[in-house]
Coordinates of C-alpha atoms (C1' of nucleotides) in Angstrom, one line a residue:
Chain A
M94 CA 129.7 76.1 110.7
S95 CA 131.8 77.5 113.1
R96 CA 130.6 76.8 116.8
P97 CA 131.5 79.3 120.2
A98 CA 130.1 75.5 121.8
Q99 CA 131.2 75.7 125.7
R100 CA 131.1 78.9 125.6
A101 CA 127.9 80.2 123.6
K102 CA 126.2 79.3 127.3
T103 CA 128.2 81.7 129.2
A104 CA 127.7 84.5 126.8
A105 CA 123.8 83.8 126.7
R106 CA 123.8 83.9 130.7
S107 CA 125.7 87.1 130.7
G108 CA 123.0 88.8 127.8
K109 CA 120.3 90.9 128.2
T110 CA 117.9 88.3 128.1
R111 CA 115.9 87.7 131.2
P112 CA 117.7 84.5 133.0
A113 CA 117.3 81.5 132.1
E114 CA 116.3 79.8 135.3
V115 CA 113.7 82.5 135.7
Q116 CA 111.4 81.8 132.6
A117 CA 112.4 78.1 133.0
S118 CA 110.8 77.9 136.2
A119 CA 107.4 80.3 135.1
L120 CA 107.5 77.6 132.3
R121 CA 107.6 74.9 134.7
Q122 CA 105.0 76.5 136.5
T123 CA 102.5 76.7 133.3
R124 CA 103.0 73.4 133.3
R125 CA 101.8 72.3 137.1
E126 CA 98.9 75.1 135.9
H127 CA 97.8 73.2 133.0
A128 CA 97.4 70.5 134.8
N129 CA 94.9 71.5 137.5
E130 CA 92.7 72.9 134.1
T131 CA 91.2 70.3 133.7
A132 CA 90.2 69.5 136.8
E133 CA 88.9 72.6 137.8
D134 CA 87.2 72.9 134.1
Y135 CA 84.9 69.5 135.1
A136 CA 84.7 70.9 138.8
E137 CA 82.8 74.0 137.7
A138 CA 81.0 72.0 135.0
I139 CA 79.9 69.5 137.5
A140 CA 78.5 71.9 139.9
E141 CA 76.8 74.6 137.3
L142 CA 74.6 71.3 136.1
T143 CA 74.4 70.4 140.0
A144 CA 72.6 73.2 140.4
A145 CA 70.6 73.5 137.4
T146 CA 69.3 70.2 137.4
G147 CA 70.1 68.5 140.6
E148 CA 72.6 66.1 139.0
A149 CA 75.8 65.7 136.8
R150 CA 75.8 63.5 134.2
A151 CA 78.8 61.9 132.7
T152 CA 76.3 62.6 128.5
D153 CA 75.6 65.9 130.0
L154 CA 79.0 66.9 131.0
A155 CA 80.5 66.3 127.9
R156 CA 77.9 68.2 125.6
R157 CA 79.0 71.1 127.6
L158 CA 83.4 70.3 128.3
G159 CA 83.1 69.6 124.4
V160 CA 84.5 66.1 124.3
S161 CA 83.0 62.2 124.1
H162 CA 81.2 60.8 127.1
V163 CA 84.2 57.9 127.3
T164 CA 86.7 60.6 128.0
V165 CA 84.8 62.4 130.7
I166 CA 84.1 58.8 132.2
R167 CA 87.8 58.3 132.7
T168 CA 88.7 61.8 133.9
V169 CA 86.3 61.7 136.4
A170 CA 87.4 58.4 137.5
R171 CA 90.9 60.3 137.7
L172 CA 89.0 63.1 140.0
Q173 CA 87.4 60.1 142.3
R174 CA 91.4 59.0 142.9
N175 CA 92.2 62.5 143.8
G176 CA 89.3 62.7 145.9
L177 CA 87.2 65.9 144.0
V178 CA 83.8 64.0 142.9
T179 CA 82.2 60.9 144.5
T180 CA 80.4 58.5 141.7
R181 CA 79.4 55.0 141.4
P182 CA 78.8 53.0 138.5
Y183 CA 75.6 54.2 136.1
R184 CA 75.0 56.8 138.8
S185 CA 75.7 60.5 138.6
I186 CA 78.6 62.1 139.9
F187 CA 78.7 64.2 142.5
L188 CA 81.0 66.6 144.3
T189 CA 82.9 66.2 147.1
E190 CA 83.5 69.3 149.9
K191 CA 87.3 69.5 148.7
G192 CA 85.7 69.3 144.5
T193 CA 83.2 71.7 145.9
R194 CA 85.7 74.2 147.2
L195 CA 87.3 73.9 143.6
A196 CA 84.6 74.5 141.6
E197 CA 83.6 77.4 143.8
A198 CA 87.3 79.2 143.6
S199 CA 87.1 78.6 140.2
R200 CA 83.8 80.4 139.6
Q201 CA 85.0 83.1 141.5
R202 CA 87.9 83.4 139.5
H203 CA 86.5 83.1 136.2
E204 CA 83.9 85.4 137.2
L205 CA 86.7 88.5 138.2
V206 CA 88.6 87.9 134.9
V207 CA 85.8 88.3 133.3
E208 CA 84.4 91.0 134.6
M209 CA 88.3 92.7 133.8
L210 CA 88.4 92.0 130.6
R211 CA 84.3 93.8 130.2
A212 CA 85.7 96.6 132.0
L213 CA 88.8 96.8 129.6
G214 CA 86.2 96.9 127.1
V215 CA 86.3 93.7 125.9
P216 CA 82.9 92.6 124.3
E217 CA 81.3 90.1 126.3
A218 CA 81.7 86.8 124.3
V219 CA 84.8 87.1 123.8
A220 CA 85.4 88.0 127.1
Q221 CA 83.9 84.9 127.9
S222 CA 85.8 82.6 125.7
D223 CA 89.4 83.9 126.5
A224 CA 88.4 83.8 130.3
E225 CA 88.2 80.3 130.0
G226 CA 91.5 79.7 128.7
I227 CA 93.1 82.7 130.8
E228 CA 91.3 82.2 134.2
H229 CA 94.2 79.2 135.0
H230 CA 96.6 80.8 135.0
V231 CA 96.0 83.8 136.8
S232 CA 98.2 84.3 140.5
P233 CA 96.4 85.5 143.8
E234 CA 98.5 88.3 143.7
T235 CA 97.0 89.3 140.0
L236 CA 93.3 88.0 141.2
A237 CA 94.2 90.9 144.4
T238 CA 95.2 93.4 141.7
F239 CA 92.1 92.9 139.8
Q240 CA 89.1 93.2 142.5
R241 CA 91.4 96.3 143.5
F242 CA 91.1 97.5 140.1
L243 CA 87.6 96.6 139.7
H244 CA 86.1 97.9 143.0
R245 CA 88.9 101.2 141.8
Q246 CA 86.8 101.6 138.5
A247 CA 83.5 101.7 140.4
G248 CA 84.4 103.9 142.4
T249 CA 84.9 106.6 140.0
P250 CA 83.1 105.9 137.3
Q251 CA 85.4 107.7 134.8
K252 CA 84.2 108.6 130.9
Chain B
M33 CA 68.4 57.6 144.7
S34 CA 65.1 59.6 141.7
R35 CA 66.7 60.4 137.9
P36 CA 65.1 62.6 136.5
A37 CA 67.0 60.6 132.7
Q38 CA 65.8 62.3 129.6
R39 CA 63.9 64.8 131.6
A40 CA 67.1 66.2 133.0
K41 CA 68.9 67.4 129.6
T42 CA 66.1 69.9 128.6
A43 CA 65.7 70.9 132.1
A44 CA 69.4 72.2 131.7
R45 CA 69.5 73.5 128.3
S46 CA 66.5 75.8 129.7
G47 CA 68.5 76.8 132.7
K48 CA 70.0 80.2 133.4
T49 CA 73.8 79.1 133.1
R50 CA 75.2 80.2 129.8
P51 CA 74.1 77.4 127.0
A52 CA 76.4 73.8 127.0
E53 CA 77.6 74.5 123.2
V54 CA 79.0 77.8 123.8
Q55 CA 81.3 77.0 126.6
A56 CA 82.2 73.7 125.0
S57 CA 83.6 74.8 122.1
A58 CA 85.1 77.7 124.4
L59 CA 86.9 74.8 126.5
R60 CA 87.6 73.2 122.5
Q61 CA 89.2 76.6 121.3
T62 CA 91.6 76.4 125.2
R63 CA 92.9 72.8 124.3
R64 CA 93.2 73.9 120.1
E65 CA 95.3 77.1 121.8
H66 CA 97.2 74.4 123.9
A67 CA 98.6 72.7 121.9
N68 CA 100.8 75.8 120.5
E69 CA 101.4 76.8 123.1
T70 CA 104.3 74.5 123.4
A71 CA 105.9 75.5 119.6
E72 CA 105.2 79.5 120.8
D73 CA 107.2 79.0 123.9
Y74 CA 110.2 77.5 121.8
A75 CA 109.7 79.5 118.4
E76 CA 110.5 82.1 121.6
A77 CA 112.8 80.8 123.1
I78 CA 115.2 79.3 120.1
A79 CA 114.3 82.9 118.4
E80 CA 116.2 85.0 121.8
L81 CA 119.0 82.2 122.3
T82 CA 119.8 83.0 118.3
A83 CA 119.7 86.9 119.5
A84 CA 122.0 86.7 122.0
T85 CA 124.6 83.9 121.2
G86 CA 124.1 83.1 117.2
E87 CA 122.9 79.7 118.0
A88 CA 120.4 78.0 119.6
R89 CA 121.2 74.1 121.3
A90 CA 119.8 72.0 122.3
T91 CA 120.8 72.1 125.5
D92 CA 120.5 75.7 126.3
L93 CA 117.4 75.4 125.2
A94 CA 116.0 72.6 127.7
R95 CA 117.9 74.6 130.3
R96 CA 116.0 77.4 129.2
L97 CA 112.4 75.6 129.3
G98 CA 113.1 73.9 132.1
V99 CA 112.8 70.6 130.4
S100 CA 115.3 67.8 130.1
H101 CA 117.4 67.7 126.6
V102 CA 115.5 64.7 125.4
T103 CA 111.3 66.2 125.6
V104 CA 113.7 69.4 123.5
I105 CA 115.0 66.7 120.9
R106 CA 111.7 65.3 120.8
T107 CA 109.8 68.5 120.4
V108 CA 111.8 70.0 117.5
A109 CA 111.8 67.3 115.5
R110 CA 108.0 67.5 115.8
L111 CA 108.5 71.8 115.3
Q112 CA 110.8 70.4 112.2
R113 CA 107.8 68.1 111.0
N114 CA 105.3 71.0 111.3
G115 CA 107.8 73.4 109.1
L116 CA 108.7 75.6 112.3
V117 CA 112.7 75.1 112.5
T118 CA 115.1 73.1 110.7
T119 CA 118.3 71.1 112.4
R120 CA 120.9 68.8 111.6
P121 CA 121.4 66.0 113.3
Y122 CA 124.4 67.2 116.7
R123 CA 123.6 70.7 114.9
S124 CA 121.9 73.6 116.2
I125 CA 118.4 74.5 115.8
F126 CA 117.7 77.7 113.3
L127 CA 114.0 79.3 112.8
T128 CA 112.3 78.7 109.2
E129 CA 110.6 82.0 108.1
K130 CA 107.4 80.6 109.4
G131 CA 109.2 79.7 112.8
T132 CA 110.4 83.8 113.3
R133 CA 107.0 84.8 112.4
L134 CA 105.9 82.7 114.7
A135 CA 108.0 84.3 117.7
E136 CA 107.8 87.2 116.8
A137 CA 104.2 87.5 117.3
S138 CA 104.2 85.4 120.1
R139 CA 107.0 87.9 121.8
Q140 CA 104.8 90.6 120.5
R141 CA 101.8 89.1 122.5
H142 CA 104.1 88.2 125.6
E143 CA 105.1 91.7 125.8
L144 CA 102.3 93.5 125.4
V145 CA 100.2 90.8 128.4
V146 CA 103.0 92.1 130.7
E147 CA 102.5 95.8 130.2
M148 CA 99.0 95.2 130.5
L149 CA 99.2 93.7 134.4
R150 CA 102.4 96.2 134.8
A151 CA 99.3 98.7 134.1
L152 CA 97.0 97.6 136.6
G153 CA 99.8 96.9 139.0
V154 CA 100.4 93.5 138.9
P155 CA 104.8 93.5 140.9
E156 CA 106.8 93.3 137.1
A157 CA 107.7 89.7 138.5
V158 CA 104.4 88.5 139.0
A159 CA 103.3 89.6 135.7
Q160 CA 106.3 88.5 133.8
S161 CA 105.0 85.4 135.1
D162 CA 101.7 85.1 134.6
A163 CA 102.0 86.3 131.4
E164 CA 104.1 83.4 130.5
G165 CA 100.2 80.9 131.0
I166 CA 97.4 83.7 130.2
E167 CA 99.2 85.0 126.4
H168 CA 99.0 82.0 124.8
H169 CA 95.4 82.4 125.6
V170 CA 94.6 86.0 123.9
S171 CA 92.4 86.7 121.5
P172 CA 93.6 89.0 118.7
E173 CA 90.2 91.3 119.9
T174 CA 91.7 90.8 123.4
L175 CA 94.9 92.3 122.5
A176 CA 93.7 95.0 120.8
T177 CA 91.3 96.2 123.6
F178 CA 94.7 96.0 125.6
Q179 CA 96.8 98.0 123.2
R180 CA 93.6 100.3 123.2
F181 CA 94.0 100.6 127.0
L182 CA 97.5 100.7 127.0
H183 CA 97.2 103.9 124.6
R184 CA 94.6 105.5 126.6
Q185 CA 96.4 105.1 129.9
A186 CA 100.0 107.0 128.0
G187 CA 98.1 109.8 126.8
T188 CA 96.3 110.1 130.3
P189 CA 98.8 109.8 133.3
Q190 CA 96.1 109.7 135.5
K191 CA 96.5 109.4 139.6
Chain C
dT166 C1' 147.1 63.3 118.5
dG167 C1' 144.0 61.9 121.1
dC168 C1' 140.9 61.7 125.3
dA169 C1' 137.8 63.9 128.7
dA170 C1' 133.9 66.3 128.5
dC171 C1' 130.5 67.5 127.3
dA172 C1' 126.3 67.4 123.7
dT173 C1' 123.0 64.8 121.3
dG174 C1' 120.8 60.9 120.0
dT175 C1' 118.1 56.6 121.3
dA176 C1' 115.5 52.9 124.1
dG177 C1' 111.7 52.4 126.6
dC178 C1' 108.7 53.8 130.2
dT179 C1' 104.9 57.1 132.5
dC180 C1' 100.7 59.9 132.5
dA181 C1' 96.8 62.9 130.6
dG182 C1' 93.6 63.5 127.4
dG183 C1' 92.0 62.8 123.2
dC184 C1' 89.3 58.9 120.2
dT185 C1' 86.0 55.0 117.9
dA186 C1' 83.8 50.9 118.0
dC187 C1' 81.5 47.9 120.8
dA188 C1' 78.7 45.8 125.2
dT189 C1' 76.1 46.3 128.7
dC190 C1' 72.4 48.4 132.0
dA191 C1' 68.6 50.9 132.8
dT192 C1' 64.1 53.1 131.8
dC193 C1' 60.2 54.6 129.6
dC194 C1' 56.9 53.4 127.4
dG195 C1' 53.7 50.4 124.3
Chain D
dC32 C1' 56.6 43.1 131.4
dG33 C1' 59.5 43.2 127.9
dG34 C1' 61.6 46.1 124.3
dA35 C1' 63.9 50.2 122.6
dT36 C1' 66.4 53.9 123.3
dG37 C1' 69.6 56.0 125.9
dA38 C1' 73.4 56.4 129.3
dT39 C1' 76.9 54.2 130.8
dG40 C1' 81.1 51.6 130.7
dT41 C1' 85.2 48.6 128.4
dA42 C1' 89.2 47.5 124.4
dG43 C1' 91.9 49.4 122.6
dC44 C1' 94.1 52.7 119.9
dC45 C1' 96.6 57.9 119.1
dT46 C1' 99.2 61.9 120.3
dG47 C1' 102.3 65.1 123.5
dA48 C1' 104.4 65.7 126.8
dG49 C1' 107.8 64.7 130.7
dC50 C1' 111.3 61.8 132.6
dT51 C1' 115.8 58.2 133.5
dA52 C1' 119.3 55.2 131.7
dC53 C1' 122.2 54.6 128.0
dA54 C1' 124.8 55.1 123.3
dT55 C1' 127.1 57.9 120.3
dG56 C1' 129.3 62.1 118.2
dT57 C1' 132.1 66.3 118.3
dT58 C1' 135.5 69.0 120.2
dG59 C1' 138.7 71.6 123.1
dC60 C1' 142.9 71.0 125.1
dA61 C1' 146.5 68.4 127.6

DNA sequence: TGCAACATGTAGCTCAGGCTACATCATCCG
DNA sequence: CGGATGATGTAGCCTGAGCTACATGTTGCA
């Protein structure tokens, strides 16, 4: 089996594919985003539960997020370390100022992504479901573009 | 501090927010997708490297994916367990039939997402970067919708 | 040919995010 | 007012994905 060895590297970099470093940093970015996904999902859920029932309890969160209550408790502990929520043993969970801001931003982004998908013709249910995964990876620039697009759509009700 | 306790649950379910179970399953879906993200990224990278240089080596993969070579080696071992790649100690990494299919599907999806973002007016660089995160969460339905939209756009060069 | 340089592999750690099984706490109601 | 029931917490496990430090293979070239 022949091995171009060290030369291959050079060939790869001059190749027609996107430069390795560019992709690498995009992927690093994606991984970094992933670290925030959980926090955003929790913040959103806590905000919704609080709005709906006046408080967010671990068990309700667990049901809404589709995980066990143990996972909720441990994750909430981490969110508390990071200053997003406050909670006391055997008591409800509340968002801090910072957590509230995160929840609000997430909600808005979620809505915008859903509207965007809907505007393109994606069925409501699918839009909701896909948005759950997509929303965490939409950059501010892209979000702004979505907003412009939706605005334009609203202005010119074509078809 | 008053606690509605068991009643709260009932109130929550009759509330105006989307039903907990619906969101829970969407989030579960997202988590499931996440498990495949790494595999898709690796498959794509291996395919590109193989196309460009005739082989995919751990070090090149590491550079392209933005991780250490150790991470690559361990992940590749897992991909091999899952039947996506073949490799022998101190030798290059090759995609299996299954891995090739995954890579191809990922590439197509990636391209489509980038085109979609571009069509909406997102700058090229941002589109590439965002697509890296978004592509893994686009359902077949949404993908098909994108395709229809792009087709329609091509037909009616408006603006 | 043999060694320097580079690639690959191993050991052992961290953290996030899952889980089950079991223990403890709080509340409501008989 | 004291359980029964349900919510909360703890212990301990797993997997994935990342890392550094060190060990071992491979190979090109002096």
